[in-house]
XYZ file of C-alpha atoms in Angstrom:
390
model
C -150.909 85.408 70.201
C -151.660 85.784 74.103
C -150.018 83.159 76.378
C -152.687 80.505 77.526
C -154.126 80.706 80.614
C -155.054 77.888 83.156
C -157.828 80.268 84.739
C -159.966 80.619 81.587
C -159.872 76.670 81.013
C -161.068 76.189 84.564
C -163.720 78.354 84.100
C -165.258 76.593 81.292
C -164.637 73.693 83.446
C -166.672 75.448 86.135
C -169.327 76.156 83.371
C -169.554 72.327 81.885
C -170.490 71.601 85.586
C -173.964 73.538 85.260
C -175.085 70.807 82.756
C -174.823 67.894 85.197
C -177.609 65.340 85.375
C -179.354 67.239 82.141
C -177.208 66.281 79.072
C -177.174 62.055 79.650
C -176.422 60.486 77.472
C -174.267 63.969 75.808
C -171.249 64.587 77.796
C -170.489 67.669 80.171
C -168.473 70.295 78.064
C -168.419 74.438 78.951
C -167.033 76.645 76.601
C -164.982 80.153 77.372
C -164.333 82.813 74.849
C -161.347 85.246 75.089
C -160.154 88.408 72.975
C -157.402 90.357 74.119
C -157.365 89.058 77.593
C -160.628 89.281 78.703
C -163.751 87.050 78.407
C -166.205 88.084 75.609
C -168.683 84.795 75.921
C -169.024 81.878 77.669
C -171.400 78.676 77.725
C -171.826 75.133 78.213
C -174.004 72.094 77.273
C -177.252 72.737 79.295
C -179.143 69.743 78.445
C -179.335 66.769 75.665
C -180.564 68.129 72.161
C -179.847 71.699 73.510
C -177.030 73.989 71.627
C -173.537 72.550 72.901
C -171.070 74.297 74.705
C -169.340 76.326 71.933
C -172.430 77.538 70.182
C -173.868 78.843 73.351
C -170.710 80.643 74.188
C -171.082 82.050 70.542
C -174.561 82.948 71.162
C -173.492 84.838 74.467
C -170.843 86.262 72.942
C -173.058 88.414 70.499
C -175.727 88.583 72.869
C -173.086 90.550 74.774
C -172.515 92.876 71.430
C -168.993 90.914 70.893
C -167.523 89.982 67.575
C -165.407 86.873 68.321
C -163.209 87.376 64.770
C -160.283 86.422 65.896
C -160.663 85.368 69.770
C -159.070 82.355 71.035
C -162.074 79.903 72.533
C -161.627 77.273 75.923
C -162.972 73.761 75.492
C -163.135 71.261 77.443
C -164.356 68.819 74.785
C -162.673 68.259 71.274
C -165.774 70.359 69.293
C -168.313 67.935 67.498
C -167.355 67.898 63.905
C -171.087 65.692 62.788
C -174.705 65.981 62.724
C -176.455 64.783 65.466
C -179.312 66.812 67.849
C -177.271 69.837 66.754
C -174.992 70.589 63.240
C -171.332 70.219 63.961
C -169.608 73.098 66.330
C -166.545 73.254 64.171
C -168.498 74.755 61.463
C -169.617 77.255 63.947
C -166.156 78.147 65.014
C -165.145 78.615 61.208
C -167.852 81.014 60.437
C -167.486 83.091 63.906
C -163.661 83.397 62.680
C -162.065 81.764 65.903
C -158.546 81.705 65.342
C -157.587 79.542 68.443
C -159.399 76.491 70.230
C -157.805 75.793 72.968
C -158.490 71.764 73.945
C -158.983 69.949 77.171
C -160.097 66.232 76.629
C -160.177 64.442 73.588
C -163.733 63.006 72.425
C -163.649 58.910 72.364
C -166.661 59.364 69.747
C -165.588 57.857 66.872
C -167.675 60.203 65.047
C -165.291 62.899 66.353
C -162.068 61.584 67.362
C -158.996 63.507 65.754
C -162.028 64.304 63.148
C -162.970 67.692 65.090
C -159.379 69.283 65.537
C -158.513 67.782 61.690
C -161.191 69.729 60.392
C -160.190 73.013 62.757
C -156.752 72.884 61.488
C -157.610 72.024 57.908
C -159.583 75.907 57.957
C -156.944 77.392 59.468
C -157.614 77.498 63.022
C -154.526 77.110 65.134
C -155.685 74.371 67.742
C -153.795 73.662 71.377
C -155.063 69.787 72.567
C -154.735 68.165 75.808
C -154.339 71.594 77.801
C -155.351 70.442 81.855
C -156.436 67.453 79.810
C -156.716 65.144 83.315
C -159.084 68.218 84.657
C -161.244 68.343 81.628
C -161.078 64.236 81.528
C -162.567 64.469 85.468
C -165.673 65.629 83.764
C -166.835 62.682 81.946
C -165.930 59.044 82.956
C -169.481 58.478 81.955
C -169.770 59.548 79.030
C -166.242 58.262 78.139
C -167.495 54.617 79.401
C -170.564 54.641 77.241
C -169.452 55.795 74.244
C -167.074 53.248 73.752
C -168.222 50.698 75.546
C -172.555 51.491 74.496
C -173.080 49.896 78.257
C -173.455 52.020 81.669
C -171.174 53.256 84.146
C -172.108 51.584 86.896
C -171.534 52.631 90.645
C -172.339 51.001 93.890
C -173.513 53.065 96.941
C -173.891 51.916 100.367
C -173.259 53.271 103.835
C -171.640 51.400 106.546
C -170.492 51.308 109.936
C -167.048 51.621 110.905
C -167.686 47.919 111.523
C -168.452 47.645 108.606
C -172.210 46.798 109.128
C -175.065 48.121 106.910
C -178.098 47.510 109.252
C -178.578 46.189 112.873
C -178.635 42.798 113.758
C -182.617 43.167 113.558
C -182.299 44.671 110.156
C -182.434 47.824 111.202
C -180.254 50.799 108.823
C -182.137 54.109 109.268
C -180.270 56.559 109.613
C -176.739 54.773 109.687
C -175.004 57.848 107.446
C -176.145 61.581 108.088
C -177.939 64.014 107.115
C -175.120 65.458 105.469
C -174.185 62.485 103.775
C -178.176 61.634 102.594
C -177.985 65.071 100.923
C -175.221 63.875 98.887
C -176.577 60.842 97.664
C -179.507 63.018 96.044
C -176.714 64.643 94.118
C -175.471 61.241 92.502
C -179.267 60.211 91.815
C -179.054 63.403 90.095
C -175.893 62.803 88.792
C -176.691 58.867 87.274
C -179.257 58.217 84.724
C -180.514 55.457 86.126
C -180.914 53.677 89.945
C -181.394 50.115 90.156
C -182.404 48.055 93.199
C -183.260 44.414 93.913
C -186.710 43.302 95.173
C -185.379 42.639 98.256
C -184.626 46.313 99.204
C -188.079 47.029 97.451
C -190.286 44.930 99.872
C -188.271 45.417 103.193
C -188.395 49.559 103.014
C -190.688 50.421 100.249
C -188.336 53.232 98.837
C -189.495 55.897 96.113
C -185.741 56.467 94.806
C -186.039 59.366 93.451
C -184.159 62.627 93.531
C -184.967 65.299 95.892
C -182.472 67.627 95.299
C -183.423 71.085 96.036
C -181.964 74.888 95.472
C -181.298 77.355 98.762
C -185.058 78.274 98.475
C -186.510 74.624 98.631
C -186.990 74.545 94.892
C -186.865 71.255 93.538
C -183.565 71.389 90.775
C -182.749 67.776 90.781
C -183.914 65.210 87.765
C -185.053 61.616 88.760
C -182.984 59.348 87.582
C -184.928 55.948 85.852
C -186.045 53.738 88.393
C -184.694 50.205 87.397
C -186.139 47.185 89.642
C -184.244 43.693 89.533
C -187.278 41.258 90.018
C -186.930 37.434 88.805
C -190.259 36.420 89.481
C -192.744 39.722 89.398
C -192.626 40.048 92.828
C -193.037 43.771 93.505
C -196.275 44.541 94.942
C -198.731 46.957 93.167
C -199.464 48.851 96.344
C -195.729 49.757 96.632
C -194.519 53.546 96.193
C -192.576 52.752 93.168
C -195.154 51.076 91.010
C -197.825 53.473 92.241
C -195.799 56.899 90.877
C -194.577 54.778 87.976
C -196.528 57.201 85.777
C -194.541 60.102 87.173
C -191.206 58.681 87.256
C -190.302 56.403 84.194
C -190.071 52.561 86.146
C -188.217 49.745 84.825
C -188.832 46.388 86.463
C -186.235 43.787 84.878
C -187.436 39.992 85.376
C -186.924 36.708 83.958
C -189.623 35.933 82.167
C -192.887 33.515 82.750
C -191.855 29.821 84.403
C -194.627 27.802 86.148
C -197.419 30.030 87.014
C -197.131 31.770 83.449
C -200.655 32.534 83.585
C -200.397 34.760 86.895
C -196.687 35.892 85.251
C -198.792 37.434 82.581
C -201.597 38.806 85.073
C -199.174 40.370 87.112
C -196.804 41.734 83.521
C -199.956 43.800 82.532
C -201.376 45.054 85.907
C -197.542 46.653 86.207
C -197.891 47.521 82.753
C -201.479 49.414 83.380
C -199.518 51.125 86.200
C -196.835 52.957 84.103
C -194.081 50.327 84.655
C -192.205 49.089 81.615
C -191.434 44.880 82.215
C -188.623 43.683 80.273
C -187.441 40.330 79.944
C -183.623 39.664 81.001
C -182.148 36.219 80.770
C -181.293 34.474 83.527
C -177.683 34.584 85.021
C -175.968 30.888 83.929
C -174.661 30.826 87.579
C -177.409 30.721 89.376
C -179.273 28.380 87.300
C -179.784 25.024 88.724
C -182.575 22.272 87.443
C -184.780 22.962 90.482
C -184.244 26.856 89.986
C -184.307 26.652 86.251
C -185.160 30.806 86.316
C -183.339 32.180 88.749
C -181.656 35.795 89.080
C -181.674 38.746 86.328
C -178.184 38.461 84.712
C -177.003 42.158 85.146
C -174.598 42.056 82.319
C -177.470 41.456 79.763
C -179.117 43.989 81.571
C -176.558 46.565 81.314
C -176.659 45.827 77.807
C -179.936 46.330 76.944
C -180.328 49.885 79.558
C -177.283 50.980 76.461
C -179.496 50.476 74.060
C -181.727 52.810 75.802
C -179.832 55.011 76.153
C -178.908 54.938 79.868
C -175.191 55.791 80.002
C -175.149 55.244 84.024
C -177.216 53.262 86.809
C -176.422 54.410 90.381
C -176.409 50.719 92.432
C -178.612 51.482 96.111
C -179.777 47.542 96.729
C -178.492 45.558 99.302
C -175.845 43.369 100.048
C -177.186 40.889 97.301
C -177.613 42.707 94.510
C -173.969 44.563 95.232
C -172.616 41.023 95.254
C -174.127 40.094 92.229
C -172.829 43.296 90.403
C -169.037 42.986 90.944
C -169.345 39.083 90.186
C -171.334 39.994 86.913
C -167.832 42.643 86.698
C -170.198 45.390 85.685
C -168.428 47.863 88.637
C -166.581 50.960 87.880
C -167.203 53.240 90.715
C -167.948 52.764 94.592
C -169.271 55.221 96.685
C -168.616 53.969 100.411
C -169.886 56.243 103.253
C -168.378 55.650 106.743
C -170.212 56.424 109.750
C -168.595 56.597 112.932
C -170.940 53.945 114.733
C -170.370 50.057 115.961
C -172.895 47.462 115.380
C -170.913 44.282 116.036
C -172.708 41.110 116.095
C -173.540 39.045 112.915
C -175.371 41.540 110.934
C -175.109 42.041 107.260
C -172.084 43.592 105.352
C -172.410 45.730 102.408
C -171.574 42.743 100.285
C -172.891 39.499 100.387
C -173.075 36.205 98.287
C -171.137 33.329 98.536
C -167.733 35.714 98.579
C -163.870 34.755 97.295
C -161.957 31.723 98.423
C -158.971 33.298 98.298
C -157.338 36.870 99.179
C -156.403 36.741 95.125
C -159.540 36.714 94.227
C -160.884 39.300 95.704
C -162.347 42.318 93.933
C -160.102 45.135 93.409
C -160.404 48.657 93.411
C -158.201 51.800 93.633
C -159.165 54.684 96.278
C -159.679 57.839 94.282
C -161.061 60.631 96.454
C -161.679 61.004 100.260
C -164.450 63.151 101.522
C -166.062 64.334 104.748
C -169.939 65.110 105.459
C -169.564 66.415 109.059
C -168.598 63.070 110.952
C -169.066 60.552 107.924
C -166.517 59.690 105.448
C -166.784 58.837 102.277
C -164.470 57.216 100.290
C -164.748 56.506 96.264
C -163.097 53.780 94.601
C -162.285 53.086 91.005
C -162.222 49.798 89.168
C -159.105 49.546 86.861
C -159.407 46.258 85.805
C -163.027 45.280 84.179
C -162.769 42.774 81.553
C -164.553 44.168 78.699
């Protein structure tokens, strides 16, 4: 049997990429069919409840007028082995006659774990697992997060002076990053299923937060990700661009629920209701809760949990310094997304995290640098968190 071969695994690799932003809560996997050396069909998982990766490279491969009796197929995903949008792809491999599956990551999916190579092996089908296994792994922290843990990867963004500022001291932050770096961000919203923001952000700049992604020719490619507004008290005005194209772009607004004032609570729940915008009811978080604030913030964590249910593997963070405090203290942080511009503030304006802050240098929230990027003159630098306490 032919020697394996790094190129054809980073091709499906290449190929798992295509599905990115379509397949939520499904992970990314691309698919890469070989018979005496050469490619005969290739594929990947193009969006959620379309074929997976290994039955479109089976469909391209007799599109193509190739019998793949025999051929050796690249995975970057242990193959399915259950019924779900689609039948399992190991019984697809059986019937085409693969006789090798080559394996990159192993699926956390209980539903699948060991279960999809077993069954491979059990029909005699030689199977190779963990081949550029940290590549293939690169693909899917999300979907690796979710399935185990049925909350979202979370991520904070934020741009910064090299100061470390993330407005003037007037308040002012457009443009602090590039253009370069703005295009970028479009890519994550296209990348996360979900963007959350506080109310805060909401009233000072009256964002739309969506994706506006486009191809070479202008053409709009991007998906917009779920809108998801943190909003105690029903603030959000009606007249603002998120609650007015909340028919457009599905619009979460996440509050506490009716205190005093329940009557205008419930006004206000069904005018934003009328508008597209789905209300739900979060409790509050226990820390911020004092007798004369007896409703006070959204607890995130109770949040995340019930975005899960939903289905929303991921929530892209773009609030302010508040709301990014209120996330790492709720521990609900994996990834960071820091862009570095190459101006100076100075003076006492905001940082990209606020909130009362540590006491101590131990306490500080940790992360680990992971990658290092440049967008003409901005940096940006992404961090990992190695430590949550699930």
């Amino acid at each position: 049997m032919e020697a394996l071969s790094e190129d054809f695994m980073r091709r499906a690799i290449a190929l798992a990429r295509g599905g990115e932003g379509k397949t939520n809560p499904n992970p990314l996997v691309g698919a890469v069919i070989v018979k005496d050396g050469r490619i005969i069909g290739e594929g990947f998982h193009h969006a959620y409840g379309e074929l997976h990766a290994e039955r479109d490279a089976l469909k391209n491969c007799y599109q193509n007028g190739e019998n793949p009796k025999g051929a050796t197929i690249y995975v970057t995903l242990e193959p399915c082995c259950h019924f779900g949008k689609q039948p399992p792809c190991t019984y697809a491999l059986v019937e085409a006659g693969i006789s090798r599956v080559v394996v990159g990551s192993r699926d956390p999916n209980p539903l699948v774990h060991g279960k999809g190579n077993a069954y491979l092996r059990e029909n005699g089908i030689q199977v190779e697992e963990d081949f550029l296994r940290s590549e293939c792994d690169e693909l899917n922290p999300i979907f690796f997060h979710y399935i185990t843990t049925k909350m979202p990867f979370v991520a904070l963004k934020y741009a910064m002076t090299a100061d470390g500022k993330i407005a003037t001291k007037s308040g002012k932050s457009q443009w602090i990053s590039n253009e370069k770096s703005r295009e970028f961000v479009h890519v994550l919203r296209n990348r996360y299923a979900g963007i959350l923001a506080g109310i805060g952000t909401v009233k000072a700049d009256d964002p739309m937060l969506n994706c506006r992604l486009t191809n070479e020719n202008g053409e709009q490619i991007g998906k917009n990700p779920v809108r998801i507004i943190c909003d105690s008290h029903l603030q959000i005005p009606l007249a603002s661009k998120i609650v007015q194209s909340a028919k457009e772009i599905p619009t979460i607004v996440a509050c506490v629920g009716a205190g005093q004032g329940e009557q205008s609570f419930s006004e206000k729940k069904l005018a934003l209701e009328n508008a597209g915008v789905e209300v739900i009811e979060v409790p509050s978080e226990k820390a911020t809760v004092t007798e004369q604030n007896p409703k006070s913030s959204v607890d995130l964590r109770e949040l995340m949990k019930i975005l899960g249910e939903k289905k929303i593997d991921s929530v892209l963070v773009e609030g302010g310094a508040s709301i990014n405090y209120s996330a790492l203290r709720s521990d609900i942080v994996n990834k960071i997304y820091s862009f570095v511009s190459p101006k100076i503030f100075g003076g006492q304006a905001k940082s990209p995290v606020g909130g009362a802050g540590v006491n101590l240098v131990e306490e500080a929230f940790e992360f680990m640098l992971e990658k290092i990027s440049q967008f003409g003159d901005d940096v940006l630098l992404e961090y990992k968190n190695l430590c949550l306490k699930r």
